[in-house]
Amino acid sequence: MDILLHLAAGFEAALTVTNLLFIALGIALGIVIGVIPGLGSVTAMAVLIPLTFYMSPLVAIAFLVGVNKGGTSGGAVPSILLNTPGTPESAASAFDGHPMACKGQGGKAMKYSLYSSVTGDTLSDLLLIALAAPFAAIALQFGPLELASVLFFAFALLAGLASESPLKGLIAIFVGIFLATIGLDPIDSTPRMTFGEVELFDGFPLTGVAIGALALSSIFEQMTTLHRYGERRATASLWANDRAANRLTAGEFFSHWRTIIRSAMIGSGVGMLPGLGVTLAAFLSYGAARRASKDPSSFGKGNPDGIVATEAANSAVVGSNLIPTIAIGIPGNIAAALLIGAFMIHGIVPGPFMLTMHGDIIYALFASMLIANFIHLAVGRVGISIWAHIARAPRSAVLPPVIALCIAGVYLPNQSMFEVAVMLGFAVLGLLMRHTGFSIVCLVIGFLLGGMFEASLRKTLLLYKADFSSVFSSPISVIFLALGLVVLARAFRKS
Amino acid sequence: MKTSSSRRSLLAAVAVVAIGSVFGLATEAWAGYPDRPVTLIVPYQAGGSTETLARVFAKALGDQLGQPVIVKTRPGGGGAVGSTEIAASAPDGYTIMLSGSDPLTWTPLTLKVEYDVDSFTYVAQISEYQQAIVVRQDSPDTSFEDLLARSKQQAGLTYADQNAMSRAFLEYIAGKEGIEWTGIPTKGGGEMVPLLLAGKIDFAWSGGIHGRYGGQIRVLASMNAERLAASPDAPSIREKYDISMPGHMLIVGPRGLAGDVVARLNMAIEAAVKDPGYLDLLENKLLFPSKFVGSEALTEDMEATISSLRTVAQVAH
């Protein structure tokens, strides 16, 4: 029970007033930044790191953990209320969250979202604390071949999930992958389809593509509806005055325990593999929840299970992506990379020896993460009553500022007008896709993971000298490829 | 948050300058550079070692210059996007860049970009990337010669590179030795280390991240001109092939930076690299050596570097 002793010492170090206040501040700032379309936890952390120069190491890292947690859950707010995902990872929350809001249950949907975030996060934090070392050993087994197989499985699952026809889903995914090939070739660094533009060397910027296609196109669509039918018919009240409609009891929430646990596992699994990312976790979990449901057709029409699945999974990534960071010093995603930067500034060298050399700080960090979950619950709960005012405000007053926020959010991280132009272009493409039944989500995921899919596929071909029998040397890869084929075949049979 | 406050301080500074110039042109005669905030471009993603270092360095440099130094990241194209921006900026000393030397040299020599190797004023070198050929600790190769011997028996050993220049140098060595290696590209140390530790590849090029993995990664050869301080027994490839990879960590400005501006920057940078907070981060956390080479010596060094890079570039392309 060595771990418990260390953890007790960690709690002792972490339970200071300063620490608690800064965690709360971090969560609040994270949520606010996460709510703005285009800005997520990554930007929030990058912007706030300089503030931490003046804090002690533990306070600084706990503060950033708070920012990361808040930023990941904040994106769900605009998804639910406005059908405009603040971050790509919360796009799936809009599927069921927005229909719930349209029935006047915006408050209830946001409570579902917050509670699932916190529970998923807590489960994944516990996994991290108990199992960092053995999990890192498993994660190390995922080389290029295994990653390519996992991605194939993910694409197969999404094609059947996000679109009415799996064929249209596949087409959207492949357009996304095609768009991801623009820029410097990951193997030979040859510029592809860049037309000599240096801005395009790294391809289309992800935030521009995601916010344009997912959020801005939805705003344009809503404004057209507003213009055509007027305020009253376009939207009913998102927040019924009847308090009962927006009440969510603990019993009602935990009746979704199957989805919560499944999603936390999916989120933790994706989180410990470097590079796969929060968005994939969210969609895989949404897909799994729909497949497991007795009534899959209720998804997308306001089934709370959809929100629970998405938010529990994307928040579960927050804890588990620290597994590779703490066990071998390799960040699981950009947010973890920023944390590593903060570790270094404060004198902790990330690497395989972090736990032995800086055990006291690491366990205090674990304790802070667990404490942060409770604070998150409280801060998020206060936030919901603030967002209620936005939900009650007329659409014609809310939508125009959101457009300004989209532009600012996409411009700010790299101060690039090019990214704003990309966002506007993809907003138009998104509108076209909405009207032709092609899934925007499939396009964005294809784009998001396309670069990684190409790189791991081509690395596999190089590593194994294009010998296809090498697939059978890896059980992990065989399992995922087979699952992918089964999922794809079933999706086509159903349609 | 940071951006808006820096924007505000910029506006304030602009206002002060404007008012100052109204109240007396006499100020211009003695008011030296810098009289407003300086922007320091970092052409890499936030979170990497260069950006982390730049944040601390900017504070130390700002203290020396008496004006805030604002870090602005412009990642993309392996540093090409930021380099394009600095090459196109006004040569007034208010926009400078902190980067490795490869986007300034290798990129324009091998790719079509909107600047060339003459587009920059080399202000100072502040450190050196610790470039090396590395293997896992339990690898059968205990020396660079072992690796070469095994490569001759076993064609197609796999290695991880991290950018076009590292690949070109390893291919150059393979060509000289008449052996065949298969390069697996990775985006940086964070992607290379798991491949190496899991045994998916035989060896790897490292830009310095191996310093954090003491007992798990072994250095076989230095790719810098000199042996690495932390691995004095591993030879430098210069000893055998008379080539080496430039590992400069540099401060540059656009072409045509005035002599007195360069001199002022040199003075401030030389003092800034002695800042204790910065030194601690650089030498104890990132395990990079602190170094100061002024503009004149650096410009000569870069000319030599560029001409030797041309040799490798011609072989590689």
PDB file of N, CA and C in Angstrom, chain A residues 47-48 50 53-54 140-141 143-144 146 184 186-189 191 196 198-199 201-202 328-330 337-338 341 344-345 347 349-350 352-353 414-416 459 462-463 465, chain B residues 1-3 46-47 52 55 59 72 74-77 80-81 84 111-114 156 158 164 167 182-185 190-191 193-195 198 200 212-213 216 281 285-286:
ATOM      1  N   VAL A  47      -1.493  30.096 -23.339  1.00  0.00           N
ATOM      2  CA  VAL A  47      -1.593  31.512 -22.987  1.00  0.00           C
ATOM      3  C   VAL A  47      -1.300  31.735 -21.500  1.00  0.00           C
ATOM      4  N   LEU A  48      -1.689  30.762 -20.667  1.00  0.00           N
ATOM      5  CA  LEU A  48      -1.590  30.992 -19.224  1.00  0.00           C
ATOM      6  C   LEU A  48      -0.269  30.534 -18.614  1.00  0.00           C
ATOM      7  N   PRO A  50       2.821  31.577 -18.991  1.00  0.00           N
ATOM      8  CA  PRO A  50       3.673  32.641 -18.436  1.00  0.00           C
ATOM      9  C   PRO A  50       3.225  33.098 -17.048  1.00  0.00           C
ATOM     10  N   PHE A  53       5.011  31.388 -14.109  1.00  0.00           N
ATOM     11  CA  PHE A  53       6.409  31.632 -13.775  1.00  0.00           C
ATOM     12  C   PHE A  53       6.540  32.119 -12.341  1.00  0.00           C
ATOM     13  N   TYR A  54       5.480  32.785 -11.860  1.00  0.00           N
ATOM     14  CA  TYR A  54       5.579  33.420 -10.559  1.00  0.00           C
ATOM     15  C   TYR A  54       4.992  32.554  -9.454  1.00  0.00           C
ATOM     16  N   LEU A 140       3.588   1.439 -25.245  1.00  0.00           N
ATOM     17  CA  LEU A 140       4.816   1.390 -26.026  1.00  0.00           C
ATOM     18  C   LEU A 140       4.708   0.375 -27.170  1.00  0.00           C
ATOM     19  N   GLN A 141       3.810  -0.630 -26.999  1.00  0.00           N
ATOM     20  CA  GLN A 141       3.675  -1.654 -28.045  1.00  0.00           C
ATOM     21  C   GLN A 141       2.943  -1.119 -29.280  1.00  0.00           C
ATOM     22  N   GLY A 143       3.145   0.677 -32.160  1.00  0.00           N
ATOM     23  CA  GLY A 143       4.013   1.303 -33.151  1.00  0.00           C
ATOM     24  C   GLY A 143       3.182   1.747 -34.342  1.00  0.00           C
ATOM     25  N   PRO A 144       3.834   2.111 -35.455  1.00  0.00           N
ATOM     26  CA  PRO A 144       3.110   2.570 -36.643  1.00  0.00           C
ATOM     27  C   PRO A 144       2.061   1.579 -37.140  1.00  0.00           C
ATOM     28  N   GLU A 146       0.369  -0.782 -35.551  1.00  0.00           N
ATOM     29  CA  GLU A 146      -0.775  -0.871 -34.646  1.00  0.00           C
ATOM     30  C   GLU A 146      -1.626   0.402 -34.729  1.00  0.00           C
ATOM     31  N   LEU A 184       3.633  19.758 -46.530  1.00  0.00           N
ATOM     32  CA  LEU A 184       4.869  18.996 -46.695  1.00  0.00           C
ATOM     33  C   LEU A 184       4.589  17.519 -46.443  1.00  0.00           C
ATOM     34  N   PRO A 186       4.925  13.974 -45.156  1.00  0.00           N
ATOM     35  CA  PRO A 186       5.559  13.621 -43.871  1.00  0.00           C
ATOM     36  C   PRO A 186       6.804  12.742 -44.039  1.00  0.00           C
ATOM     37  N   ILE A 187       7.006  12.126 -45.183  1.00  0.00           N
ATOM     38  CA  ILE A 187       8.154  11.227 -45.342  1.00  0.00           C
ATOM     39  C   ILE A 187       9.306  11.938 -46.055  1.00  0.00           C
ATOM     40  N   ASP A 188       9.034  12.569 -47.185  1.00  0.00           N
ATOM     41  CA  ASP A 188      10.129  13.135 -47.974  1.00  0.00           C
ATOM     42  C   ASP A 188      10.188  14.663 -47.916  1.00  0.00           C
ATOM     43  N   SER A 189       9.272  15.291 -47.163  1.00  0.00           N
ATOM     44  CA  SER A 189       9.215  16.756 -47.063  1.00  0.00           C
ATOM     45  C   SER A 189       8.999  17.450 -48.404  1.00  0.00           C
ATOM     46  N   PRO A 191       6.806  19.482 -50.915  1.00  0.00           N
ATOM     47  CA  PRO A 191       5.537  20.212 -50.794  1.00  0.00           C
ATOM     48  C   PRO A 191       4.487  19.611 -51.733  1.00  0.00           C
ATOM     49  N   GLY A 196       3.134  26.840 -53.794  1.00  0.00           N
ATOM     50  CA  GLY A 196       4.213  27.730 -53.400  1.00  0.00           C
ATOM     51  C   GLY A 196       3.931  28.573 -52.169  1.00  0.00           C
ATOM     52  N   VAL A 198       3.968  29.329 -48.435  1.00  0.00           N
ATOM     53  CA  VAL A 198       4.624  28.801 -47.237  1.00  0.00           C
ATOM     54  C   VAL A 198       3.596  28.480 -46.152  1.00  0.00           C
ATOM     55  N   GLU A 199       2.522  29.279 -46.095  1.00  0.00           N
ATOM     56  CA  GLU A 199       1.472  29.056 -45.094  1.00  0.00           C
ATOM     57  C   GLU A 199       0.885  27.649 -45.197  1.00  0.00           C
ATOM     58  N   PHE A 201       2.557  24.954 -46.063  1.00  0.00           N
ATOM     59  CA  PHE A 201       3.533  23.885 -45.860  1.00  0.00           C
ATOM     60  C   PHE A 201       3.104  22.927 -44.760  1.00  0.00           C
ATOM     61  N   ASP A 202       2.471  23.454 -43.719  1.00  0.00           N
ATOM     62  CA  ASP A 202       1.996  22.573 -42.658  1.00  0.00           C
ATOM     63  C   ASP A 202       0.544  22.180 -42.861  1.00  0.00           C
ATOM     64  N   ILE A 328       7.187   7.517 -19.160  1.00  0.00           N
ATOM     65  CA  ILE A 328       8.381   7.527 -20.015  1.00  0.00           C
ATOM     66  C   ILE A 328       8.776   8.922 -20.483  1.00  0.00           C
ATOM     67  N   GLY A 329       8.067   9.949 -20.021  1.00  0.00           N
ATOM     68  CA  GLY A 329       8.472  11.311 -20.376  1.00  0.00           C
ATOM     69  C   GLY A 329       8.024  11.751 -21.749  1.00  0.00           C
ATOM     70  N   ILE A 330       7.086  11.004 -22.366  1.00  0.00           N
ATOM     71  CA  ILE A 330       6.598  11.358 -23.691  1.00  0.00           C
ATOM     72  C   ILE A 330       5.174  11.869 -23.552  1.00  0.00           C
ATOM     73  N   ALA A 337       2.142  18.016 -23.572  1.00  0.00           N
ATOM     74  CA  ALA A 337       3.431  18.599 -23.946  1.00  0.00           C
ATOM     75  C   ALA A 337       3.612  19.947 -23.274  1.00  0.00           C
ATOM     76  N   LEU A 338       2.514  20.726 -23.197  1.00  0.00           N
ATOM     77  CA  LEU A 338       2.604  22.022 -22.530  1.00  0.00           C
ATOM     78  C   LEU A 338       2.867  21.837 -21.037  1.00  0.00           C
ATOM     79  N   GLY A 341       6.455  21.286 -20.600  1.00  0.00           N
ATOM     80  CA  GLY A 341       7.157  22.563 -20.637  1.00  0.00           C
ATOM     81  C   GLY A 341       7.108  23.232 -19.265  1.00  0.00           C
ATOM     82  N   MET A 344       9.387  21.586 -16.783  1.00  0.00           N
ATOM     83  CA  MET A 344      10.794  21.928 -16.964  1.00  0.00           C
ATOM     84  C   MET A 344      11.105  23.302 -16.397  1.00  0.00           C
ATOM     85  N   ILE A 345      10.199  24.265 -16.690  1.00  0.00           N
ATOM     86  CA  ILE A 345      10.430  25.611 -16.182  1.00  0.00           C
ATOM     87  C   ILE A 345      10.538  25.577 -14.662  1.00  0.00           C
ATOM     88  N   GLY A 347      11.678  23.113 -12.854  1.00  0.00           N
ATOM     89  CA  GLY A 347      12.771  22.313 -12.316  1.00  0.00           C
ATOM     90  C   GLY A 347      12.521  20.825 -12.230  1.00  0.00           C
ATOM     91  N   VAL A 349      12.534  17.493 -14.373  1.00  0.00           N
ATOM     92  CA  VAL A 349      12.892  17.004 -15.694  1.00  0.00           C
ATOM     93  C   VAL A 349      12.004  15.823 -16.036  1.00  0.00           C
ATOM     94  N   PRO A 350      11.141  15.965 -17.062  1.00  0.00           N
ATOM     95  CA  PRO A 350      10.281  14.844 -17.416  1.00  0.00           C
ATOM     96  C   PRO A 350      11.121  13.735 -18.011  1.00  0.00           C
ATOM     97  N   PRO A 352      11.842   9.106 -17.741  1.00  0.00           N
ATOM     98  CA  PRO A 352      11.503   7.858 -17.051  1.00  0.00           C
ATOM     99  C   PRO A 352      11.804   7.905 -15.551  1.00  0.00           C
ATOM    100  N   PHE A 353      12.563   8.897 -15.129  1.00  0.00           N
ATOM    101  CA  PHE A 353      12.975   8.897 -13.723  1.00  0.00           C
ATOM    102  C   PHE A 353      12.182   9.878 -12.882  1.00  0.00           C
ATOM    103  N   ASN A 414      -2.193  31.721 -33.396  1.00  0.00           N
ATOM    104  CA  ASN A 414      -1.008  31.955 -34.235  1.00  0.00           C
ATOM    105  C   ASN A 414      -1.007  33.332 -34.885  1.00  0.00           C
ATOM    106  N   GLN A 415      -1.959  34.165 -34.521  1.00  0.00           N
ATOM    107  CA  GLN A 415      -2.089  35.506 -35.083  1.00  0.00           C
ATOM    108  C   GLN A 415      -2.011  35.476 -36.605  1.00  0.00           C
ATOM    109  N   SER A 416      -2.868  34.643 -37.193  1.00  0.00           N
ATOM    110  CA  SER A 416      -2.762  34.425 -38.626  1.00  0.00           C
ATOM    111  C   SER A 416      -4.105  34.658 -39.307  1.00  0.00           C
ATOM    112  N   LYS A 459       5.018   4.683 -42.671  1.00  0.00           N
ATOM    113  CA  LYS A 459       6.100   4.192 -41.809  1.00  0.00           C
ATOM    114  C   LYS A 459       6.050   2.679 -41.711  1.00  0.00           C
ATOM    115  N   LEU A 462       7.541   1.177 -44.747  1.00  0.00           N
ATOM    116  CA  LEU A 462       9.005   1.282 -44.708  1.00  0.00           C
ATOM    117  C   LEU A 462       9.606   0.289 -43.723  1.00  0.00           C
ATOM    118  N   LEU A 463       9.017   0.252 -42.507  1.00  0.00           N
ATOM    119  CA  LEU A 463       9.576  -0.588 -41.437  1.00  0.00           C
ATOM    120  C   LEU A 463       9.584  -2.051 -41.826  1.00  0.00           C
ATOM    121  N   LYS A 465       9.185  -3.241 -44.855  1.00  0.00           N
ATOM    122  CA  LYS A 465       9.570  -3.393 -46.262  1.00  0.00           C
ATOM    123  C   LYS A 465       8.384  -3.870 -47.097  1.00  0.00           C
TER     124      LYS A 465
ATOM    125  N   MET B   1      -5.010  36.354 -22.989  1.00  0.00           N
ATOM    126  CA  MET B   1      -4.710  37.242 -21.856  1.00  0.00           C
ATOM    127  C   MET B   1      -3.376  37.934 -22.072  1.00  0.00           C
ATOM    128  N   LYS B   2      -2.355  37.094 -22.309  1.00  0.00           N
ATOM    129  CA  LYS B   2      -1.024  37.624 -22.525  1.00  0.00           C
ATOM    130  C   LYS B   2      -1.026  38.546 -23.733  1.00  0.00           C
ATOM    131  N   THR B   3      -1.728  38.036 -24.800  1.00  0.00           N
ATOM    132  CA  THR B   3      -1.697  38.789 -26.035  1.00  0.00           C
ATOM    133  C   THR B   3      -2.330  40.151 -25.870  1.00  0.00           C
ATOM    134  N   ALA B  46       4.408  25.933 -29.707  1.00  0.00           N
ATOM    135  CA  ALA B  46       4.510  26.160 -28.266  1.00  0.00           C
ATOM    136  C   ALA B  46       4.642  24.820 -27.553  1.00  0.00           C
ATOM    137  N   GLY B  47       5.459  24.770 -26.520  1.00  0.00           N
ATOM    138  CA  GLY B  47       5.585  23.546 -25.736  1.00  0.00           C
ATOM    139  C   GLY B  47       6.888  22.805 -25.964  1.00  0.00           C
ATOM    140  N   THR B  52      10.026  26.942 -24.839  1.00  0.00           N
ATOM    141  CA  THR B  52      10.153  27.033 -23.383  1.00  0.00           C
ATOM    142  C   THR B  52      11.330  27.927 -23.024  1.00  0.00           C
ATOM    143  N   ARG B  55      10.836  31.732 -23.733  1.00  0.00           N
ATOM    144  CA  ARG B  55      10.040  32.489 -22.761  1.00  0.00           C
ATOM    145  C   ARG B  55      10.937  33.027 -21.646  1.00  0.00           C
ATOM    146  N   LYS B  59      12.606  37.203 -21.100  1.00  0.00           N
ATOM    147  CA  LYS B  59      12.526  38.019 -19.898  1.00  0.00           C
ATOM    148  C   LYS B  59      13.917  38.576 -19.557  1.00  0.00           C
ATOM    149  N   LYS B  72       6.552  35.568 -29.817  1.00  0.00           N
ATOM    150  CA  LYS B  72       5.444  35.294 -30.725  1.00  0.00           C
ATOM    151  C   LYS B  72       5.773  34.003 -31.465  1.00  0.00           C
ATOM    152  N   ARG B  74       5.427  31.386 -34.424  1.00  0.00           N
ATOM    153  CA  ARG B  74       4.934  31.287 -35.801  1.00  0.00           C
ATOM    154  C   ARG B  74       5.351  29.930 -36.329  1.00  0.00           C
ATOM    155  N   PRO B  75       4.732  28.827 -35.847  1.00  0.00           N
ATOM    156  CA  PRO B  75       5.180  27.503 -36.266  1.00  0.00           C
ATOM    157  C   PRO B  75       4.750  27.202 -37.693  1.00  0.00           C
ATOM    158  N   GLY B  76       5.419  26.235 -38.308  1.00  0.00           N
ATOM    159  CA  GLY B  76       5.009  25.782 -39.626  1.00  0.00           C
ATOM    160  C   GLY B  76       6.182  25.513 -40.520  1.00  0.00           C
ATOM    161  N   GLY B  77       6.037  24.476 -41.351  1.00  0.00           N
ATOM    162  CA  GLY B  77       7.062  24.139 -42.330  1.00  0.00           C
ATOM    163  C   GLY B  77       8.433  23.928 -41.713  1.00  0.00           C
ATOM    164  N   ALA B  80       9.981  27.216 -41.473  1.00  0.00           N
ATOM    165  CA  ALA B  80      10.004  28.041 -42.691  1.00  0.00           C
ATOM    166  C   ALA B  80       9.022  29.215 -42.617  1.00  0.00           C
ATOM    167  N   VAL B  81       7.876  29.016 -41.936  1.00  0.00           N
ATOM    168  CA  VAL B  81       6.878  30.085 -41.887  1.00  0.00           C
ATOM    169  C   VAL B  81       7.426  31.279 -41.091  1.00  0.00           C
ATOM    170  N   THR B  84      10.200  33.019 -43.032  1.00  0.00           N
ATOM    171  CA  THR B  84       9.674  33.884 -44.084  1.00  0.00           C
ATOM    172  C   THR B  84       9.256  35.214 -43.490  1.00  0.00           C
ATOM    173  N   LEU B 111      14.599  23.518 -50.586  1.00  0.00           N
ATOM    174  CA  LEU B 111      13.180  23.684 -50.899  1.00  0.00           C
ATOM    175  C   LEU B 111      12.955  25.049 -51.530  1.00  0.00           C
ATOM    176  N   LYS B 112      11.811  25.186 -52.218  1.00  0.00           N
ATOM    177  CA  LYS B 112      11.487  26.472 -52.802  1.00  0.00           C
ATOM    178  C   LYS B 112      10.757  27.295 -51.755  1.00  0.00           C
ATOM    179  N   VAL B 113      11.429  28.284 -51.183  1.00  0.00           N
ATOM    180  CA  VAL B 113      10.788  29.175 -50.215  1.00  0.00           C
ATOM    181  C   VAL B 113      11.064  30.610 -50.630  1.00  0.00           C
ATOM    182  N   GLU B 114      10.374  31.548 -49.981  1.00  0.00           N
ATOM    183  CA  GLU B 114      10.469  32.942 -50.421  1.00  0.00           C
ATOM    184  C   GLU B 114      11.606  33.709 -49.771  1.00  0.00           C
ATOM    185  N   GLY B 156      19.518  -2.702 -44.708  1.00  0.00           N
ATOM    186  CA  GLY B 156      18.206  -2.146 -44.374  1.00  0.00           C
ATOM    187  C   GLY B 156      17.918  -2.003 -42.899  1.00  0.00           C
ATOM    188  N   THR B 158      16.874  -0.061 -39.701  1.00  0.00           N
ATOM    189  CA  THR B 158      15.962   1.088 -39.710  1.00  0.00           C
ATOM    190  C   THR B 158      16.382   2.121 -38.669  1.00  0.00           C
ATOM    191  N   ALA B 164      14.399  16.887 -42.522  1.00  0.00           N
ATOM    192  CA  ALA B 164      15.037  16.571 -43.792  1.00  0.00           C
ATOM    193  C   ALA B 164      16.554  16.614 -43.668  1.00  0.00           C
ATOM    194  N   ARG B 167      18.010  13.461 -42.025  1.00  0.00           N
ATOM    195  CA  ARG B 167      17.954  12.350 -42.976  1.00  0.00           C
ATOM    196  C   ARG B 167      19.087  12.461 -43.995  1.00  0.00           C
ATOM    197  N   THR B 182      17.235   2.256 -43.799  1.00  0.00           N
ATOM    198  CA  THR B 182      15.875   2.694 -44.106  1.00  0.00           C
ATOM    199  C   THR B 182      15.447   3.741 -43.081  1.00  0.00           C
ATOM    200  N   GLY B 183      15.171   4.948 -43.567  1.00  0.00           N
ATOM    201  CA  GLY B 183      14.798   6.044 -42.665  1.00  0.00           C
ATOM    202  C   GLY B 183      13.315   6.055 -42.380  1.00  0.00           C
ATOM    203  N   ILE B 184      12.955   6.184 -41.105  1.00  0.00           N
ATOM    204  CA  ILE B 184      11.557   6.340 -40.707  1.00  0.00           C
ATOM    205  C   ILE B 184      11.422   7.763 -40.170  1.00  0.00           C
ATOM    206  N   PRO B 185      10.651   8.610 -40.843  1.00  0.00           N
ATOM    207  CA  PRO B 185      10.580  10.004 -40.382  1.00  0.00           C
ATOM    208  C   PRO B 185       9.731  10.152 -39.124  1.00  0.00           C
ATOM    209  N   GLY B 190       9.856  13.467 -29.236  1.00  0.00           N
ATOM    210  CA  GLY B 190       8.727  12.837 -28.566  1.00  0.00           C
ATOM    211  C   GLY B 190       8.189  11.638 -29.327  1.00  0.00           C
ATOM    212  N   GLU B 191       8.375  11.630 -30.637  1.00  0.00           N
ATOM    213  CA  GLU B 191       7.895  10.503 -31.425  1.00  0.00           C
ATOM    214  C   GLU B 191       8.998   9.458 -31.585  1.00  0.00           C
ATOM    215  N   VAL B 193      11.533   8.699 -29.377  1.00  0.00           N
ATOM    216  CA  VAL B 193      11.872   7.928 -28.177  1.00  0.00           C
ATOM    217  C   VAL B 193      11.020   6.661 -28.002  1.00  0.00           C
ATOM    218  N   PRO B 194       9.662   6.732 -28.118  1.00  0.00           N
ATOM    219  CA  PRO B 194       8.894   5.495 -27.968  1.00  0.00           C
ATOM    220  C   PRO B 194       9.275   4.426 -28.997  1.00  0.00           C
ATOM    221  N   LEU B 195       9.527   4.847 -30.252  1.00  0.00           N
ATOM    222  CA  LEU B 195       9.916   3.870 -31.277  1.00  0.00           C
ATOM    223  C   LEU B 195      11.218   3.191 -30.877  1.00  0.00           C
ATOM    224  N   ALA B 198      10.785   0.955 -27.627  1.00  0.00           N
ATOM    225  CA  ALA B 198       9.995  -0.251 -27.856  1.00  0.00           C
ATOM    226  C   ALA B 198      10.721  -1.214 -28.799  1.00  0.00           C
ATOM    227  N   LYS B 200      11.274  -0.835 -32.029  1.00  0.00           N
ATOM    228  CA  LYS B 200      10.712  -0.921 -33.383  1.00  0.00           C
ATOM    229  C   LYS B 200      11.745  -0.501 -34.423  1.00  0.00           C
ATOM    230  N   ARG B 212      17.838  13.304 -21.419  1.00  0.00           N
ATOM    231  CA  ARG B 212      16.901  13.054 -20.326  1.00  0.00           C
ATOM    232  C   ARG B 212      16.710  11.563 -20.054  1.00  0.00           C
ATOM    233  N   TYR B 213      17.338  10.696 -20.875  1.00  0.00           N
ATOM    234  CA  TYR B 213      17.061   9.267 -20.729  1.00  0.00           C
ATOM    235  C   TYR B 213      18.287   8.502 -20.285  1.00  0.00           C
ATOM    236  N   GLN B 216      18.908   4.715 -20.398  1.00  0.00           N
ATOM    237  CA  GLN B 216      18.120   3.924 -21.355  1.00  0.00           C
ATOM    238  C   GLN B 216      18.544   4.134 -22.798  1.00  0.00           C
ATOM    239  N   LEU B 281      17.658  26.816 -16.280  1.00  0.00           N
ATOM    240  CA  LEU B 281      16.757  26.095 -17.182  1.00  0.00           C
ATOM    241  C   LEU B 281      17.546  25.425 -18.302  1.00  0.00           C
ATOM    242  N   LYS B 285      18.020  21.808 -16.788  1.00  0.00           N
ATOM    243  CA  LYS B 285      16.751  21.169 -17.131  1.00  0.00           C
ATOM    244  C   LYS B 285      16.770  20.652 -18.558  1.00  0.00           C
ATOM    245  N   LEU B 286      17.205  21.488 -19.495  1.00  0.00           N
ATOM    246  CA  LEU B 286      17.207  21.054 -20.891  1.00  0.00           C
ATOM    247  C   LEU B 286      18.513  20.351 -21.246  1.00  0.00           C
TER     248      LEU B 286
END
